[in-house]
Amino acid sequence: MSSHERRDRTADWFAHYDTDAAAAHCQTALTTGRELVLIGHSWGSDAALRVAHQLNGPVALLAGVDPVMRPGSAFSRVSHRPGNTVLVVHVDARPRRMDRSDLVKATGVMLGGGAAQAYRRADVTIRAELNHWAFADMMAAPGRDGVSLNDHIRNTGRPRPTSQTG
């Protein structure tokens, strides 16, 4: 685990195979009243989804950044959206020119079955013309509405504007 703190937020990261430690860490954070944002890239998206399913408390934002399911996950119960999530964001990398990272992703898609249903049916989908390993750029890529995943994270916990029709 690694940690980074900034003002009222703490960011911690875990390896995609360390879901037990990540879930324990998140459950502890929930007991302190902290708001949870779970972000996973590639197979880490599958891990973030699994962790969300294990938690006894709300997940303010669950994000899959160019998600790839681990082999065998497509037929598991954790493919669907967890009932405790407020917002699900899917950042979908679709590069103009493929590089080796995209071949790694393609192999993962063939073995794991693509993105989990929770991400395919996300509340927000951001398409980015980026390669699979361009994680930081995917976090900053704006969606059609001009809002990036970074923006969604910053806005977590703030009231959402409501639209009114006349």
PDB file of C-alpha atoms in Angstrom:
ATOM      1  CA  MET A   1       0.000   0.000   0.000  1.00  0.00           C
ATOM      2  CA  SER A   2       1.115   3.521  -0.690  1.00  0.00           C
ATOM      3  CA  SER A   3      -0.503   6.696   0.607  1.00  0.00           C
ATOM      4  CA  HIS A   4      -0.713  10.337  -0.427  1.00  0.00           C
ATOM      5  CA  GLU A   5      -2.509  13.038   1.580  1.00  0.00           C
ATOM      6  CA  ARG A   6      -3.810  16.407   0.476  1.00  0.00           C
ATOM      7  CA  ARG A   7      -5.910  18.634   2.699  1.00  0.00           C
ATOM      8  CA  ASP A   8      -9.098  16.752   3.546  1.00  0.00           C
ATOM      9  CA  ARG A   9      -8.435  13.751   1.301  1.00  0.00           C
ATOM     10  CA  THR A  10      -6.178  10.746   1.457  1.00  0.00           C
ATOM     11  CA  ALA A  11      -5.318   8.614  -1.556  1.00  0.00           C
ATOM     12  CA  ASP A  12      -4.133   5.058  -1.087  1.00  0.00           C
ATOM     13  CA  TRP A  13      -3.336   2.486  -3.728  1.00  0.00           C
ATOM     14  CA  PHE A  14      -3.251  -1.279  -3.714  1.00  0.00           C
ATOM     15  CA  ALA A  15      -2.163  -3.882  -6.243  1.00  0.00           C
ATOM     16  CA  HIS A  16      -5.014  -5.430  -8.228  1.00  0.00           C
ATOM     17  CA  TYR A  17      -4.452  -8.778  -6.505  1.00  0.00           C
ATOM     18  CA  ASP A  18      -4.643  -7.331  -2.956  1.00  0.00           C
ATOM     19  CA  THR A  19      -8.429  -6.927  -2.678  1.00  0.00           C
ATOM     20  CA  ASP A  20      -8.579  -8.182   0.916  1.00  0.00           C
ATOM     21  CA  ALA A  21      -6.227  -5.443   2.157  1.00  0.00           C
ATOM     22  CA  ALA A  22      -8.005  -2.820   0.048  1.00  0.00           C
ATOM     23  CA  ALA A  23     -11.430  -3.868   1.373  1.00  0.00           C
ATOM     24  CA  ALA A  24     -10.204  -3.830   4.992  1.00  0.00           C
ATOM     25  CA  HIS A  25      -8.683  -0.374   4.490  1.00  0.00           C
ATOM     26  CA  CYS A  26     -11.885   0.970   2.902  1.00  0.00           C
ATOM     27  CA  GLN A  27     -14.115  -0.530   5.606  1.00  0.00           C
ATOM     28  CA  THR A  28     -11.996   1.215   8.246  1.00  0.00           C
ATOM     29  CA  ALA A  29     -12.266   4.488   6.326  1.00  0.00           C
ATOM     30  CA  LEU A  30     -16.056   4.120   6.233  1.00  0.00           C
ATOM     31  CA  THR A  31     -16.201   3.751  10.033  1.00  0.00           C
ATOM     32  CA  THR A  32     -14.524   7.168  10.366  1.00  0.00           C
ATOM     33  CA  GLY A  33     -17.173   8.793   8.183  1.00  0.00           C
ATOM     34  CA  ARG A  34     -14.845   9.350   5.249  1.00  0.00           C
ATOM     35  CA  GLU A  35     -16.280   9.367   1.767  1.00  0.00           C
ATOM     36  CA  LEU A  36     -14.953   6.625  -0.500  1.00  0.00           C
ATOM     37  CA  VAL A  37     -13.865   6.919  -4.095  1.00  0.00           C
ATOM     38  CA  LEU A  38     -12.641   3.676  -5.682  1.00  0.00           C
ATOM     39  CA  ILE A  39     -10.671   3.889  -8.922  1.00  0.00           C
ATOM     40  CA  GLY A  40      -9.207   0.996 -10.825  1.00  0.00           C
ATOM     41  CA  HIS A  41      -7.240   0.855 -14.064  1.00  0.00           C
ATOM     42  CA  SER A  42      -7.218  -2.230 -16.283  1.00  0.00           C
ATOM     43  CA  TRP A  43      -7.465  -5.301 -13.999  1.00  0.00           C
ATOM     44  CA  GLY A  44      -7.534  -2.858 -11.087  1.00  0.00           C
ATOM     45  CA  SER A  45     -11.043  -1.870 -12.231  1.00  0.00           C
ATOM     46  CA  ASP A  46     -12.154  -5.433 -11.611  1.00  0.00           C
ATOM     47  CA  ALA A  47     -10.501  -5.271  -8.168  1.00  0.00           C
ATOM     48  CA  ALA A  48     -12.203  -1.945  -7.335  1.00  0.00           C
ATOM     49  CA  LEU A  49     -15.546  -3.461  -8.306  1.00  0.00           C
ATOM     50  CA  ARG A  50     -14.908  -6.516  -6.096  1.00  0.00           C
ATOM     51  CA  VAL A  51     -13.951  -4.278  -3.161  1.00  0.00           C
ATOM     52  CA  ALA A  52     -17.112  -2.181  -3.589  1.00  0.00           C
ATOM     53  CA  HIS A  53     -19.199  -5.359  -3.399  1.00  0.00           C
ATOM     54  CA  GLN A  54     -17.554  -6.304  -0.080  1.00  0.00           C
ATOM     55  CA  LEU A  55     -18.159  -2.987   1.703  1.00  0.00           C
ATOM     56  CA  ASN A  56     -20.856  -2.278   4.262  1.00  0.00           C
ATOM     57  CA  GLY A  57     -21.297   1.366   3.426  1.00  0.00           C
ATOM     58  CA  PRO A  58     -21.615   3.801   0.552  1.00  0.00           C
ATOM     59  CA  VAL A  59     -19.111   4.252  -2.250  1.00  0.00           C
ATOM     60  CA  ALA A  60     -19.463   7.831  -3.486  1.00  0.00           C
ATOM     61  CA  LEU A  61     -17.735   7.104  -6.798  1.00  0.00           C
ATOM     62  CA  LEU A  62     -16.597   3.888  -8.471  1.00  0.00           C
ATOM     63  CA  ALA A  63     -14.471   4.393 -11.579  1.00  0.00           C
ATOM     64  CA  GLY A  64     -13.131   1.938 -14.109  1.00  0.00           C
ATOM     65  CA  VAL A  65     -10.327   3.488 -16.148  1.00  0.00           C
ATOM     66  CA  ASP A  66     -10.071   1.418 -19.332  1.00  0.00           C
ATOM     67  CA  PRO A  67     -11.378  -1.588 -17.382  1.00  0.00           C
ATOM     68  CA  VAL A  68     -10.472  -5.167 -18.161  1.00  0.00           C
ATOM     69  CA  MET A  69     -12.015  -8.053 -16.235  1.00  0.00           C
ATOM     70  CA  ARG A  70      -9.753 -10.720 -14.834  1.00  0.00           C
ATOM     71  CA  PRO A  71     -10.212 -14.201 -16.333  1.00  0.00           C
ATOM     72  CA  GLY A  72     -13.287 -15.902 -14.889  1.00  0.00           C
ATOM     73  CA  SER A  73     -14.859 -12.662 -13.661  1.00  0.00           C
ATOM     74  CA  ALA A  74     -17.386 -12.320 -16.480  1.00  0.00           C
ATOM     75  CA  PHE A  75     -19.526 -15.065 -14.976  1.00  0.00           C
ATOM     76  CA  SER A  76     -19.182 -14.007 -11.354  1.00  0.00           C
ATOM     77  CA  ARG A  77     -21.719 -12.172  -9.221  1.00  0.00           C
ATOM     78  CA  VAL A  78     -19.428  -9.156  -8.953  1.00  0.00           C
ATOM     79  CA  SER A  79     -19.794  -8.109 -12.587  1.00  0.00           C
ATOM     80  CA  HIS A  80     -22.937  -6.062 -11.853  1.00  0.00           C
ATOM     81  CA  ARG A  81     -23.175  -2.650 -10.205  1.00  0.00           C
ATOM     82  CA  PRO A  82     -22.884  -2.759  -6.412  1.00  0.00           C
ATOM     83  CA  GLY A  83     -26.003  -1.467  -4.677  1.00  0.00           C
ATOM     84  CA  ASN A  84     -23.903   0.797  -2.443  1.00  0.00           C
ATOM     85  CA  THR A  85     -22.460   2.959  -5.244  1.00  0.00           C
ATOM     86  CA  VAL A  86     -23.696   6.493  -5.847  1.00  0.00           C
ATOM     87  CA  LEU A  87     -21.908   7.183  -9.157  1.00  0.00           C
ATOM     88  CA  VAL A  88     -20.176   4.816 -11.600  1.00  0.00           C
ATOM     89  CA  VAL A  89     -17.789   6.279 -14.190  1.00  0.00           C
ATOM     90  CA  HIS A  90     -16.271   4.373 -17.111  1.00  0.00           C
ATOM     91  CA  VAL A  91     -13.268   5.875 -18.917  1.00  0.00           C
ATOM     92  CA  ASP A  92     -12.957   4.026 -22.221  1.00  0.00           C
ATOM     93  CA  ALA A  93      -9.632   4.349 -24.071  1.00  0.00           C
ATOM     94  CA  ARG A  94      -9.982   4.083 -27.833  1.00  0.00           C
ATOM     95  CA  PRO A  95      -6.633   5.066 -29.348  1.00  0.00           C
ATOM     96  CA  ARG A  96      -6.162   6.396 -32.858  1.00  0.00           C
ATOM     97  CA  ARG A  97      -2.993   4.316 -33.150  1.00  0.00           C
ATOM     98  CA  MET A  98      -2.461   1.193 -31.097  1.00  0.00           C
ATOM     99  CA  ASP A  99       0.733   0.505 -29.193  1.00  0.00           C
ATOM    100  CA  ARG A 100       1.920  -2.453 -27.092  1.00  0.00           C
ATOM    101  CA  SER A 101      -0.244  -1.397 -24.153  1.00  0.00           C
ATOM    102  CA  ASP A 102      -3.344  -1.834 -26.281  1.00  0.00           C
ATOM    103  CA  LEU A 103      -2.216  -5.355 -27.224  1.00  0.00           C
ATOM    104  CA  VAL A 104      -1.913  -6.123 -23.516  1.00  0.00           C
ATOM    105  CA  LYS A 105      -5.449  -4.808 -23.048  1.00  0.00           C
ATOM    106  CA  ALA A 106      -6.734  -6.839 -26.026  1.00  0.00           C
ATOM    107  CA  THR A 107      -5.245 -10.000 -24.528  1.00  0.00           C
ATOM    108  CA  GLY A 108      -6.899  -9.202 -21.192  1.00  0.00           C
ATOM    109  CA  VAL A 109     -10.223  -8.608 -22.938  1.00  0.00           C
ATOM    110  CA  MET A 110      -9.985 -11.969 -24.707  1.00  0.00           C
ATOM    111  CA  LEU A 111      -9.120 -13.786 -21.470  1.00  0.00           C
ATOM    112  CA  GLY A 112     -11.459 -11.892 -19.153  1.00  0.00           C
ATOM    113  CA  GLY A 113     -14.400 -11.007 -21.369  1.00  0.00           C
ATOM    114  CA  GLY A 114     -14.093  -7.216 -21.643  1.00  0.00           C
ATOM    115  CA  ALA A 115     -15.443  -4.610 -19.239  1.00  0.00           C
ATOM    116  CA  ALA A 116     -17.731  -5.614 -16.381  1.00  0.00           C
ATOM    117  CA  GLN A 117     -21.440  -4.926 -16.738  1.00  0.00           C
ATOM    118  CA  ALA A 118     -21.177  -2.280 -14.009  1.00  0.00           C
ATOM    119  CA  TYR A 119     -18.864  -0.231 -16.248  1.00  0.00           C
ATOM    120  CA  ARG A 120     -20.680  -0.968 -19.520  1.00  0.00           C
ATOM    121  CA  ARG A 121     -23.827   0.466 -17.877  1.00  0.00           C
ATOM    122  CA  ALA A 122     -22.058   3.296 -16.024  1.00  0.00           C
ATOM    123  CA  ASP A 123     -23.771   6.567 -15.143  1.00  0.00           C
ATOM    124  CA  VAL A 124     -21.016   8.427 -16.994  1.00  0.00           C
ATOM    125  CA  THR A 125     -18.856   7.181 -19.879  1.00  0.00           C
ATOM    126  CA  ILE A 126     -15.851   9.198 -20.997  1.00  0.00           C
ATOM    127  CA  ARG A 127     -14.296   8.154 -24.295  1.00  0.00           C
ATOM    128  CA  ALA A 128     -10.623   9.065 -24.670  1.00  0.00           C
ATOM    129  CA  GLU A 129      -8.443   8.697 -27.759  1.00  0.00           C
ATOM    130  CA  LEU A 130      -5.580   7.406 -25.642  1.00  0.00           C
ATOM    131  CA  ASN A 131      -3.558   4.246 -25.264  1.00  0.00           C
ATOM    132  CA  HIS A 132      -4.187   1.806 -22.442  1.00  0.00           C
ATOM    133  CA  TRP A 133      -1.222   2.842 -20.279  1.00  0.00           C
ATOM    134  CA  ALA A 134      -2.010   6.588 -20.442  1.00  0.00           C
ATOM    135  CA  PHE A 135      -3.690   6.491 -17.015  1.00  0.00           C
ATOM    136  CA  ALA A 136      -3.016  10.099 -15.918  1.00  0.00           C
ATOM    137  CA  ASP A 137      -4.208  11.419 -19.269  1.00  0.00           C
ATOM    138  CA  MET A 138      -7.373   9.300 -19.045  1.00  0.00           C
ATOM    139  CA  MET A 139      -8.075  10.759 -15.594  1.00  0.00           C
ATOM    140  CA  ALA A 140      -7.893  14.264 -17.107  1.00  0.00           C
ATOM    141  CA  ALA A 141      -9.724  13.520 -20.376  1.00  0.00           C
ATOM    142  CA  PRO A 142     -12.974  15.464 -20.649  1.00  0.00           C
ATOM    143  CA  GLY A 143     -16.238  13.752 -21.477  1.00  0.00           C
ATOM    144  CA  ARG A 144     -18.758  15.153 -23.948  1.00  0.00           C
ATOM    145  CA  ASP A 145     -19.922  17.526 -21.223  1.00  0.00           C
ATOM    146  CA  GLY A 146     -16.359  18.754 -20.610  1.00  0.00           C
ATOM    147  CA  VAL A 147     -16.160  17.007 -17.216  1.00  0.00           C
ATOM    148  CA  SER A 148     -13.218  14.656 -16.557  1.00  0.00           C
ATOM    149  CA  LEU A 149     -12.890  11.857 -14.016  1.00  0.00           C
ATOM    150  CA  ASN A 150     -10.631  14.192 -12.006  1.00  0.00           C
ATOM    151  CA  ASP A 151     -13.514  16.719 -11.982  1.00  0.00           C
ATOM    152  CA  HIS A 152     -15.981  14.058 -10.836  1.00  0.00           C
ATOM    153  CA  ILE A 153     -13.627  13.162  -7.977  1.00  0.00           C
ATOM    154  CA  ARG A 154     -13.252  16.826  -6.959  1.00  0.00           C
ATOM    155  CA  ASN A 155     -17.038  17.241  -7.033  1.00  0.00           C
ATOM    156  CA  THR A 156     -17.725  14.121  -4.961  1.00  0.00           C
ATOM    157  CA  GLY A 157     -19.680  15.059  -1.860  1.00  0.00           C
ATOM    158  CA  ARG A 158     -20.903  18.338  -3.292  1.00  0.00           C
ATOM    159  CA  PRO A 159     -24.585  18.716  -4.091  1.00  0.00           C
ATOM    160  CA  ARG A 160     -25.346  17.990  -7.731  1.00  0.00           C
ATOM    161  CA  PRO A 161     -27.223  20.629  -9.704  1.00  0.00           C
ATOM    162  CA  THR A 162     -30.769  19.639 -10.513  1.00  0.00           C
ATOM    163  CA  SER A 163     -32.343  20.366 -13.834  1.00  0.00           C
ATOM    164  CA  GLN A 164     -35.791  21.811 -14.043  1.00  0.00           C
ATOM    165  CA  THR A 165     -38.082  21.728 -17.007  1.00  0.00           C
ATOM    166  CA  GLY A 166     -40.750  24.291 -17.579  1.00  0.00           C
TER     167      GLY A 166
END
